[in-house]
Amino acid sequence: MVIYMFRKNLLHDSFFDDINGHSLDKYQRKVILNNTKHLLVVAGAGSGKTLTIVGKIKYLIEKERIDPSLILCLSYTNETVNNLKDKVNYNVDVLTFHKLALQILKENAFKYAISDDSLLEYVTNEYFESYLVNREYLKEYLVDNNKLDYLKRNIISFIKNIKCNNIDLFKLKKIIKRKTNNKIFLIFALSIYRIYKEELLSTSKIDFDDMINYAKYLIKNNGKVKRYKYIIIDEYQDISVIRFEMIREILKVTNANLMCVGDDYQSIYGFSGSNVRLFVDFSKYFPNSQRMDIKNTYRNCYQLIKTSIKFIMKNPYQLKKNIYAQFLLKYPIVLVYYDDLGKSYDNLINYLYLENKKNILTLARYNNDLSIVKKQNKGMNIKYLTVHMAKGLECDNVILLKMSDEYLGFPSKIENSYTFFNNEEIDYAEERRLFYVALTRTKERIYILVPKDNPSRFIEEIKFDCVELLIN
């Protein structure tokens, strides 16, 4: 009882009233006060995830008197790392996973040369140009020659997944036996993978995935690593097997506390090696762990949250969660059915931007779809991004282009090779999460442009929920 009252009083500490000018809610405060050895923080879209991380770091330094140099905060891109550095204002190691791996290689005097990031793409292009010109089975396999670029991208994704999931030849053979429906693809992919490995070996270079694997190997074999006391991982839903294994080796050596923050609903990088099961099954990998949820969203209205969660939970492999909104809005989703995409988009821009002076973020599944409308609205202060690039962003109003049911529609019908490595039990599981990301970027309304003659299957699922219909 005494401990309970003490912790309850701590929740009202004035320290939490001003974290970079913001007062934290009770869920954020409880996360910061939690001292579980392995903590998973499930943070929905717009819930103040970054603010909670910043608050945790400041609390450890100012209240727990932890040396800032013994705190490691990891994120995935230079942009997110720089954003965290700007907000923390302490001498904390805020790094990407690759920067951490480089640091470990240097500390252990490991000699290396890093290959050009475009090498795999170069090898893939050379393979098709040099080896397969005029081969009939390539033409047969592709049917439409315009799909060659997507085949190449899929092969690159497949190879990255082999490396990011740390799959050896034995494991790979087992996967191939399970997935025998696309033998020609596998012939292409495995041939290119062999050539790529030979190219790295012949030039005595390593790629970015090798860098993480070598760092893990060094730590496992009594190599030097800084004796961190706390490790905080941002965007944990994007974790890959090799990143996870490197962190696990660091934890074995340092006995550090671990806090992982993310949202499995926004796990959208399976094509580059992320594995959502490492998030969803956190307690399996860390048996003495605890899950805490940041439950308030400060971005989306109640109706949008209700619809988006109902939609995403059709994926059987997602965590159930309660997310609480701060406001109501009758029709947060507006479906705009069109015959002419450009004309309908212009009409929307005139209404939202020119008449109501609203900020607009225009999203699409593919860059090519953005180029259709970009040309028509030069000079306007409107952001144009793919949905992948928009994760983490928000805007007053969002326009989502071309929700169509076709090969390059949404969901995309490109046969994604990363499905060789996951065991999700529903088609388009990651595309469903991607659509969830699109829906939750808006602070007010999302206007979804839908072709009248072939609407996306995702639209058919949500069209009766808090939706206003427009014909344009």
Coordinates of C-alpha atoms in Angstrom, one line a residue:
M1 CA 0.0 0.0 0.0
V2 CA 2.8 2.4 0.8
I3 CA 4.6 1.7 -2.5
Y4 CA 1.2 2.2 -4.3
M5 CA 0.6 5.6 -2.7
F6 CA 4.2 6.7 -3.4
R7 CA 3.9 5.9 -7.1
K8 CA 0.5 7.6 -7.2
N9 CA 2.0 10.7 -5.8
L10 CA 4.9 10.6 -8.3
L11 CA 2.3 10.7 -11.1
H12 CA 1.5 14.2 -10.0
D13 CA 5.1 15.4 -9.8
S14 CA 5.4 18.8 -11.4
F15 CA 8.3 17.4 -13.5
F16 CA 5.7 15.9 -15.9
D17 CA 3.8 19.2 -16.4
D18 CA 6.5 20.5 -18.6
I19 CA 8.3 18.2 -20.9
N20 CA 9.5 20.4 -23.8
G21 CA 6.5 22.7 -23.1
H22 CA 3.9 19.9 -22.9
S23 CA 2.1 18.3 -19.9
L24 CA 2.1 14.5 -20.1
D25 CA -1.1 12.5 -19.6
K26 CA -1.5 9.7 -17.0
Y27 CA -0.5 6.9 -19.5
Q28 CA 2.7 8.7 -20.6
R29 CA 3.6 9.3 -16.9
K30 CA 3.0 5.7 -16.0
V31 CA 5.4 4.6 -18.8
I32 CA 8.1 6.9 -17.6
L33 CA 7.8 5.7 -14.0
N34 CA 7.8 2.1 -14.9
N35 CA 11.1 0.3 -14.1
T36 CA 10.4 -3.1 -15.6
K37 CA 13.5 -4.7 -17.0
H38 CA 11.9 -5.3 -20.4
L39 CA 9.1 -2.9 -21.3
L40 CA 7.0 -2.8 -24.5
V41 CA 5.1 0.5 -24.9
V42 CA 2.3 0.2 -27.4
A43 CA 1.6 3.7 -28.7
G44 CA -1.2 4.5 -31.2
A45 CA -1.0 7.0 -34.0
G46 CA -0.8 10.6 -32.6
S47 CA -0.4 9.5 -29.0
G48 CA 2.7 11.5 -28.2
K49 CA 5.2 8.6 -28.6
T50 CA 8.3 10.8 -29.1
L51 CA 7.3 13.1 -26.2
T52 CA 7.1 10.0 -24.0
I53 CA 10.6 8.9 -25.1
V54 CA 12.0 12.4 -24.4
G55 CA 10.3 12.4 -21.0
K56 CA 11.7 9.0 -20.1
I57 CA 15.3 10.1 -21.0
K58 CA 14.9 13.4 -19.0
Y59 CA 13.5 11.5 -16.1
L60 CA 16.3 9.0 -16.0
I61 CA 18.9 11.8 -16.1
E62 CA 17.3 14.4 -13.8
K63 CA 15.4 12.2 -11.3
E64 CA 17.2 8.8 -11.4
R65 CA 20.7 10.5 -11.8
I66 CA 21.7 8.1 -14.6
D67 CA 24.8 9.2 -16.5
P68 CA 23.5 10.5 -19.9
S69 CA 26.4 8.7 -21.7
L70 CA 25.0 5.3 -20.4
I71 CA 21.6 5.8 -22.1
L72 CA 21.3 4.5 -25.7
C73 CA 18.3 5.6 -27.8
L74 CA 17.9 3.9 -31.2
S75 CA 15.8 4.9 -34.2
Y76 CA 15.7 3.9 -37.9
T77 CA 16.5 7.0 -39.9
N78 CA 18.9 9.9 -39.7
E79 CA 15.9 12.2 -39.7
T80 CA 14.2 10.6 -36.7
V81 CA 17.5 10.4 -34.9
N82 CA 18.1 14.2 -35.5
N83 CA 14.6 14.9 -34.3
L84 CA 15.2 13.1 -31.1
K85 CA 18.6 14.7 -30.5
D86 CA 17.0 18.2 -30.9
K87 CA 14.4 17.4 -28.3
V88 CA 16.6 15.6 -25.7
N89 CA 19.3 18.2 -25.2
Y90 CA 21.6 15.8 -23.2
N91 CA 24.7 14.0 -24.2
V92 CA 22.8 10.7 -24.9
D93 CA 23.8 8.3 -27.6
V94 CA 20.9 8.7 -30.1
L95 CA 21.8 6.5 -33.1
T96 CA 20.5 4.5 -36.0
F97 CA 21.1 0.8 -35.8
H98 CA 23.8 1.0 -38.5
K99 CA 25.6 3.8 -36.7
L100 CA 25.6 1.7 -33.5
A101 CA 27.0 -1.3 -35.5
L102 CA 29.7 1.0 -37.0
Q103 CA 30.6 2.2 -33.5
I104 CA 31.0 -1.4 -32.3
L105 CA 33.2 -2.3 -35.3
K106 CA 35.4 0.6 -34.7
E107 CA 35.7 0.0 -30.9
N108 CA 36.9 -3.6 -31.8
A109 CA 39.3 -2.5 -34.5
F110 CA 37.4 -4.5 -37.1
K111 CA 38.7 -3.7 -40.6
Y112 CA 36.0 -3.2 -43.1
A113 CA 35.0 -1.4 -46.3
I114 CA 31.4 -0.7 -47.0
S115 CA 30.0 -1.5 -50.4
D116 CA 28.0 1.1 -52.4
D117 CA 24.3 1.0 -51.3
S118 CA 23.3 0.6 -54.9
L119 CA 25.4 -2.5 -55.6
L120 CA 22.5 -5.0 -55.2
E121 CA 20.4 -3.0 -57.7
Y122 CA 23.3 -2.8 -60.1
V123 CA 23.8 -6.6 -59.9
T124 CA 20.1 -7.2 -60.5
N125 CA 20.0 -4.9 -63.5
E126 CA 23.1 -6.5 -65.0
Y127 CA 21.7 -10.0 -64.5
F128 CA 18.6 -9.3 -66.5
E129 CA 20.5 -7.4 -69.2
S130 CA 23.3 -9.9 -69.6
Y131 CA 21.8 -13.3 -68.9
L132 CA 18.1 -13.2 -69.8
V133 CA 17.8 -11.1 -73.0
N134 CA 15.4 -12.8 -75.5
R135 CA 14.7 -15.7 -73.2
E136 CA 11.1 -16.8 -73.8
Y137 CA 10.4 -17.9 -70.3
L138 CA 11.1 -14.4 -69.0
K139 CA 8.5 -13.0 -71.4
E140 CA 6.1 -15.8 -70.4
Y141 CA 6.6 -15.1 -66.8
L142 CA 6.1 -11.4 -67.0
V143 CA 3.3 -11.4 -69.6
D144 CA 3.5 -7.6 -69.5
N145 CA 7.1 -6.4 -70.1
N146 CA 6.3 -3.2 -68.0
K147 CA 6.3 -5.5 -65.0
L148 CA 10.1 -6.1 -65.2
D149 CA 10.9 -3.2 -62.9
Y150 CA 8.6 -4.6 -60.2
L151 CA 10.1 -8.1 -60.6
K152 CA 13.6 -6.5 -60.0
R153 CA 12.3 -4.7 -56.9
N154 CA 10.8 -7.8 -55.6
I155 CA 14.0 -9.8 -56.0
I156 CA 15.9 -7.0 -54.2
S157 CA 13.4 -7.2 -51.4
F158 CA 13.7 -11.0 -51.3
I159 CA 17.5 -10.8 -50.9
K160 CA 17.3 -8.1 -48.3
N161 CA 14.8 -10.3 -46.4
I162 CA 17.2 -13.3 -46.5
K163 CA 19.9 -11.1 -44.9
C164 CA 17.6 -9.2 -42.5
N165 CA 16.1 -12.4 -41.2
N166 CA 19.5 -14.0 -40.9
I167 CA 18.4 -17.0 -43.0
D168 CA 21.1 -19.6 -43.8
L169 CA 21.0 -22.0 -46.7
F170 CA 19.3 -24.7 -44.7
K171 CA 16.5 -22.4 -43.5
L172 CA 16.1 -21.1 -47.0
K173 CA 15.7 -24.5 -48.5
K174 CA 12.9 -25.2 -46.0
I175 CA 11.2 -21.9 -46.9
I176 CA 11.4 -22.7 -50.6
K177 CA 9.9 -26.2 -50.1
R178 CA 7.0 -24.5 -48.3
K179 CA 6.6 -21.9 -51.0
T180 CA 6.9 -23.7 -54.3
N181 CA 4.3 -21.8 -56.2
N182 CA 6.8 -19.5 -57.9
K183 CA 9.8 -21.5 -59.0
I184 CA 10.9 -19.1 -61.8
F185 CA 11.0 -16.2 -59.4
L186 CA 13.2 -18.2 -57.0
I187 CA 15.6 -19.2 -59.8
F188 CA 16.1 -15.5 -60.6
A189 CA 16.4 -14.4 -57.0
L190 CA 18.8 -17.1 -55.8
S191 CA 21.0 -16.7 -58.9
I192 CA 21.3 -12.9 -58.3
Y193 CA 21.9 -13.5 -54.5
R194 CA 24.8 -15.8 -55.4
I195 CA 26.3 -13.2 -57.8
Y196 CA 25.8 -10.4 -55.2
K197 CA 27.6 -12.4 -52.5
E198 CA 30.5 -13.2 -54.9
E199 CA 30.8 -9.5 -55.8
L200 CA 31.1 -8.5 -52.1
L201 CA 33.6 -11.3 -51.4
S202 CA 35.8 -10.4 -54.4
T203 CA 36.0 -6.8 -53.5
S204 CA 36.4 -7.5 -49.7
K205 CA 33.4 -5.4 -48.8
I206 CA 30.4 -5.7 -46.5
D207 CA 26.9 -4.2 -46.9
F208 CA 24.8 -2.6 -44.2
D209 CA 23.2 -5.8 -43.1
D210 CA 26.6 -7.5 -42.8
M211 CA 27.7 -4.6 -40.7
I212 CA 25.0 -5.4 -38.1
N213 CA 25.8 -9.2 -38.2
Y214 CA 29.5 -8.6 -37.7
A215 CA 28.8 -6.3 -34.8
K216 CA 26.6 -9.0 -33.2
Y217 CA 29.3 -11.6 -33.8
L218 CA 31.9 -9.4 -32.1
I219 CA 29.8 -8.8 -29.0
K220 CA 28.9 -12.5 -28.7
N221 CA 32.6 -13.3 -28.8
N222 CA 33.7 -11.0 -25.9
G223 CA 34.1 -7.9 -28.1
K224 CA 34.0 -4.4 -26.6
V225 CA 30.7 -2.6 -26.2
K226 CA 29.7 0.4 -24.1
R227 CA 28.2 -0.6 -20.7
Y228 CA 24.8 1.0 -21.2
K229 CA 22.2 1.0 -18.4
Y230 CA 19.2 1.9 -20.5
I231 CA 18.3 1.1 -24.1
I232 CA 15.3 2.7 -25.7
I233 CA 14.2 1.7 -29.1
D234 CA 11.8 3.9 -31.1
E235 CA 9.5 2.5 -33.9
Y236 CA 10.1 -1.0 -32.6
Q237 CA 7.4 -2.4 -35.0
D238 CA 10.1 -2.0 -37.7
I239 CA 12.6 -4.3 -36.0
S240 CA 14.3 -7.0 -38.1
V241 CA 15.8 -10.2 -36.9
I242 CA 19.4 -9.1 -37.2
R243 CA 18.8 -5.9 -35.4
F244 CA 16.9 -7.8 -32.6
E245 CA 19.8 -10.2 -32.3
M246 CA 22.4 -7.5 -32.0
I247 CA 20.4 -5.8 -29.3
R248 CA 19.9 -9.1 -27.4
E249 CA 23.7 -9.6 -27.4
I250 CA 24.2 -6.1 -26.0
L251 CA 21.6 -6.8 -23.3
K252 CA 23.4 -10.0 -22.3
V253 CA 26.7 -8.1 -21.8
T254 CA 25.4 -4.9 -20.2
N255 CA 22.3 -6.2 -18.3
A256 CA 20.7 -2.9 -19.4
N257 CA 17.0 -2.1 -19.0
L258 CA 15.1 -2.1 -22.3
M259 CA 12.1 0.0 -23.4
C260 CA 10.7 -0.6 -26.9
V261 CA 8.1 1.8 -28.2
G262 CA 5.9 1.4 -31.3
D263 CA 2.7 0.4 -32.9
D264 CA 2.2 -2.9 -34.7
Y265 CA -0.7 -1.4 -36.7
Q266 CA 1.9 0.7 -38.4
S267 CA 4.4 -2.1 -39.3
I268 CA 4.8 -1.4 -43.0
Y269 CA 8.4 -2.3 -43.9
G270 CA 8.2 -6.0 -44.4
F271 CA 9.6 -5.5 -47.9
S272 CA 12.9 -4.3 -46.3
G273 CA 13.1 -6.9 -43.6
S274 CA 11.0 -5.8 -40.6
N275 CA 9.3 -8.6 -38.7
V276 CA 6.0 -7.7 -36.9
R277 CA 6.1 -10.9 -34.9
L278 CA 9.1 -9.5 -32.9
F279 CA 6.7 -6.8 -31.7
V280 CA 3.5 -8.8 -31.2
D281 CA 5.3 -11.7 -29.5
F282 CA 7.5 -9.5 -27.3
S283 CA 6.7 -11.5 -24.2
K284 CA 7.9 -14.7 -25.9
Y285 CA 11.3 -13.2 -26.6
F286 CA 11.5 -11.4 -23.2
P287 CA 9.6 -13.7 -20.7
N288 CA 9.8 -11.3 -17.7
S289 CA 8.5 -8.3 -19.7
Q290 CA 5.5 -6.0 -19.3
R291 CA 3.3 -4.3 -21.9
M292 CA 2.0 -0.7 -21.3
D293 CA -0.3 1.3 -23.6
I294 CA -0.3 5.0 -24.3
K295 CA -4.1 5.2 -24.9
N296 CA -4.9 8.8 -25.8
T297 CA -4.6 10.1 -29.3
Y298 CA -4.3 13.8 -29.9
R299 CA -4.7 13.6 -33.7
N300 CA -7.8 11.6 -34.7
C301 CA -11.5 11.9 -33.8
Y302 CA -13.4 9.1 -32.2
Q303 CA -15.2 8.0 -35.4
L304 CA -12.0 7.7 -37.4
I305 CA -10.3 5.6 -34.7
K306 CA -13.3 3.3 -34.4
T307 CA -13.4 2.7 -38.2
S308 CA -9.6 2.3 -38.6
I309 CA -9.3 -0.2 -35.7
K310 CA -12.2 -2.2 -37.0
F311 CA -10.5 -2.3 -40.3
I312 CA -7.0 -3.2 -39.1
M313 CA -8.2 -5.9 -36.7
K314 CA -9.2 -8.0 -39.7
N315 CA -5.6 -8.9 -39.7
P316 CA -5.6 -11.8 -37.1
Y317 CA -2.0 -11.1 -36.1
Q318 CA -2.4 -7.6 -34.5
L319 CA -2.6 -6.6 -30.8
K320 CA -5.9 -5.5 -29.4
K321 CA -5.8 -2.0 -28.0
N322 CA -8.0 0.7 -26.7
I323 CA -7.4 4.2 -28.1
Y324 CA -9.2 7.2 -26.7
A325 CA -9.9 10.3 -28.8
Q326 CA -10.3 13.9 -27.6
F327 CA -13.0 15.0 -30.0
L328 CA -15.9 13.9 -32.2
L329 CA -16.4 14.6 -35.9
K330 CA -19.4 13.3 -37.8
Y331 CA -17.8 12.4 -41.2
P332 CA -14.0 12.2 -40.9
I333 CA -13.8 10.0 -44.1
V334 CA -15.1 11.4 -47.4
L335 CA -15.2 9.1 -50.4
V336 CA -15.0 11.0 -53.6
Y337 CA -16.0 8.8 -56.6
Y338 CA -14.6 10.1 -59.9
D339 CA -14.5 9.5 -63.6
D340 CA -11.5 11.9 -64.1
L341 CA -8.9 11.8 -61.3
G342 CA -7.3 15.2 -62.2
K343 CA -10.6 17.0 -62.4
S344 CA -11.9 15.6 -59.1
Y345 CA -8.6 16.4 -57.4
D346 CA -8.7 20.0 -58.7
N347 CA -12.2 20.5 -57.3
L348 CA -11.1 19.3 -53.9
I349 CA -8.1 21.6 -53.9
N350 CA -10.3 24.5 -54.8
Y351 CA -12.5 23.8 -51.9
L352 CA -10.0 22.9 -49.2
Y353 CA -7.0 25.1 -50.1
L354 CA -8.3 28.1 -52.0
E355 CA -11.7 28.6 -50.2
N356 CA -11.0 27.3 -46.6
K357 CA -7.2 27.8 -46.5
K358 CA -6.7 24.3 -45.0
N359 CA -3.3 22.6 -44.9
I360 CA -3.3 19.6 -47.2
L361 CA -1.2 16.4 -47.5
T362 CA -1.7 14.5 -50.7
L363 CA -0.9 10.8 -50.5
A364 CA -0.7 7.9 -52.9
R365 CA 0.4 4.3 -52.9
Y366 CA 2.8 5.0 -55.7
N367 CA 4.9 8.0 -56.8
N368 CA 3.5 7.7 -60.4
D369 CA 0.0 8.5 -59.1
L370 CA 1.3 11.7 -57.4
S371 CA 2.9 12.9 -60.6
I372 CA -0.6 13.0 -62.2
V373 CA -1.9 15.7 -59.9
K374 CA 1.4 17.4 -59.0
K375 CA 1.7 19.0 -62.4
Q376 CA -1.7 20.6 -62.2
N377 CA -1.1 22.4 -58.9
K378 CA 2.4 24.0 -59.1
G379 CA 3.1 26.8 -56.7
M380 CA 0.6 25.7 -54.0
N381 CA 2.0 24.8 -50.6
I382 CA 0.8 21.2 -50.7
K383 CA 2.9 18.2 -49.6
Y384 CA 2.9 15.2 -52.0
L385 CA 4.1 11.9 -50.5
T386 CA 3.7 8.2 -50.8
V387 CA 2.0 6.6 -47.8
H388 CA 5.3 5.0 -46.8
M389 CA 7.0 8.4 -46.7
A390 CA 4.2 9.9 -44.6
K391 CA 4.4 7.7 -41.6
G392 CA 5.0 9.8 -38.5
L393 CA 3.5 12.9 -40.2
E394 CA 0.1 14.6 -39.7
C395 CA -1.9 17.3 -41.5
D396 CA -5.2 19.2 -41.1
N397 CA -6.7 17.4 -44.1
V398 CA -5.4 14.5 -46.2
I399 CA -6.3 13.5 -49.8
L400 CA -5.6 9.9 -50.7
L401 CA -5.4 9.3 -54.5
K402 CA -6.7 6.4 -56.6
M403 CA -8.1 3.7 -54.3
S404 CA -8.5 1.3 -57.2
D405 CA -8.7 -2.5 -57.6
E406 CA -5.9 -3.2 -60.0
Y407 CA -2.3 -4.5 -60.3
L408 CA -0.9 -1.1 -59.1
G409 CA -3.9 -0.2 -57.0
F410 CA -4.4 -0.1 -53.2
P411 CA -3.9 -2.8 -52.0
S412 CA -1.1 -3.4 -54.4
K413 CA -1.4 -6.8 -56.2
I414 CA 2.3 -7.0 -56.9
E415 CA 3.4 -10.4 -55.5
N416 CA 5.5 -9.3 -52.6
S417 CA 8.4 -11.6 -52.0
Y418 CA 8.7 -10.8 -48.3
T419 CA 5.6 -13.0 -47.8
F420 CA 8.1 -15.9 -48.2
F421 CA 9.4 -15.0 -44.7
N422 CA 6.3 -14.1 -42.7
N423 CA 3.4 -16.3 -41.6
E424 CA 0.5 -13.8 -41.6
E425 CA -2.8 -15.6 -42.2
I426 CA -4.6 -13.1 -44.4
D427 CA -3.9 -11.7 -47.9
Y428 CA -2.7 -8.1 -48.0
A429 CA -1.9 -7.9 -44.3
E430 CA 0.8 -5.3 -44.7
E431 CA -1.2 -3.4 -47.3
R432 CA -4.0 -3.2 -44.7
R433 CA -1.5 -1.7 -42.2
L434 CA -0.4 0.8 -44.9
F435 CA -4.0 1.9 -45.4
Y436 CA -4.4 2.3 -41.7
V437 CA -1.3 4.6 -41.7
A438 CA -3.0 6.7 -44.5
L439 CA -6.3 7.0 -42.6
T440 CA -4.6 8.2 -39.4
R441 CA -2.5 11.0 -40.9
T442 CA -5.4 13.5 -40.7
K443 CA -6.3 15.8 -37.9
E444 CA -9.7 16.5 -39.4
R445 CA -10.8 14.7 -42.6
I446 CA -9.4 12.3 -45.2
Y447 CA -10.8 12.7 -48.7
I448 CA -10.3 9.4 -50.6
L449 CA -10.5 9.5 -54.4
V450 CA -12.1 6.3 -55.7
P451 CA -12.7 5.4 -59.4
K452 CA -16.4 4.7 -60.0
D453 CA -15.7 1.6 -62.2
N454 CA -13.3 -0.3 -60.0
P455 CA -13.2 0.7 -56.3
S456 CA -10.6 -0.9 -54.0
R457 CA -11.7 -3.8 -51.8
F458 CA -10.6 -1.7 -48.8
I459 CA -13.1 0.9 -49.8
E460 CA -15.8 -1.7 -49.9
E461 CA -15.0 -2.6 -46.3
I462 CA -15.2 0.9 -44.8
K463 CA -17.8 2.6 -47.0
F464 CA -20.6 2.2 -44.4
D465 CA -18.6 3.6 -41.5
C466 CA -18.6 7.3 -40.6
V467 CA -18.3 8.0 -44.3
E468 CA -19.7 10.9 -46.4
L469 CA -20.1 10.1 -50.1
L470 CA -19.4 12.5 -53.0
I471 CA -19.7 12.0 -56.7
N472 CA -17.4 14.2 -58.7

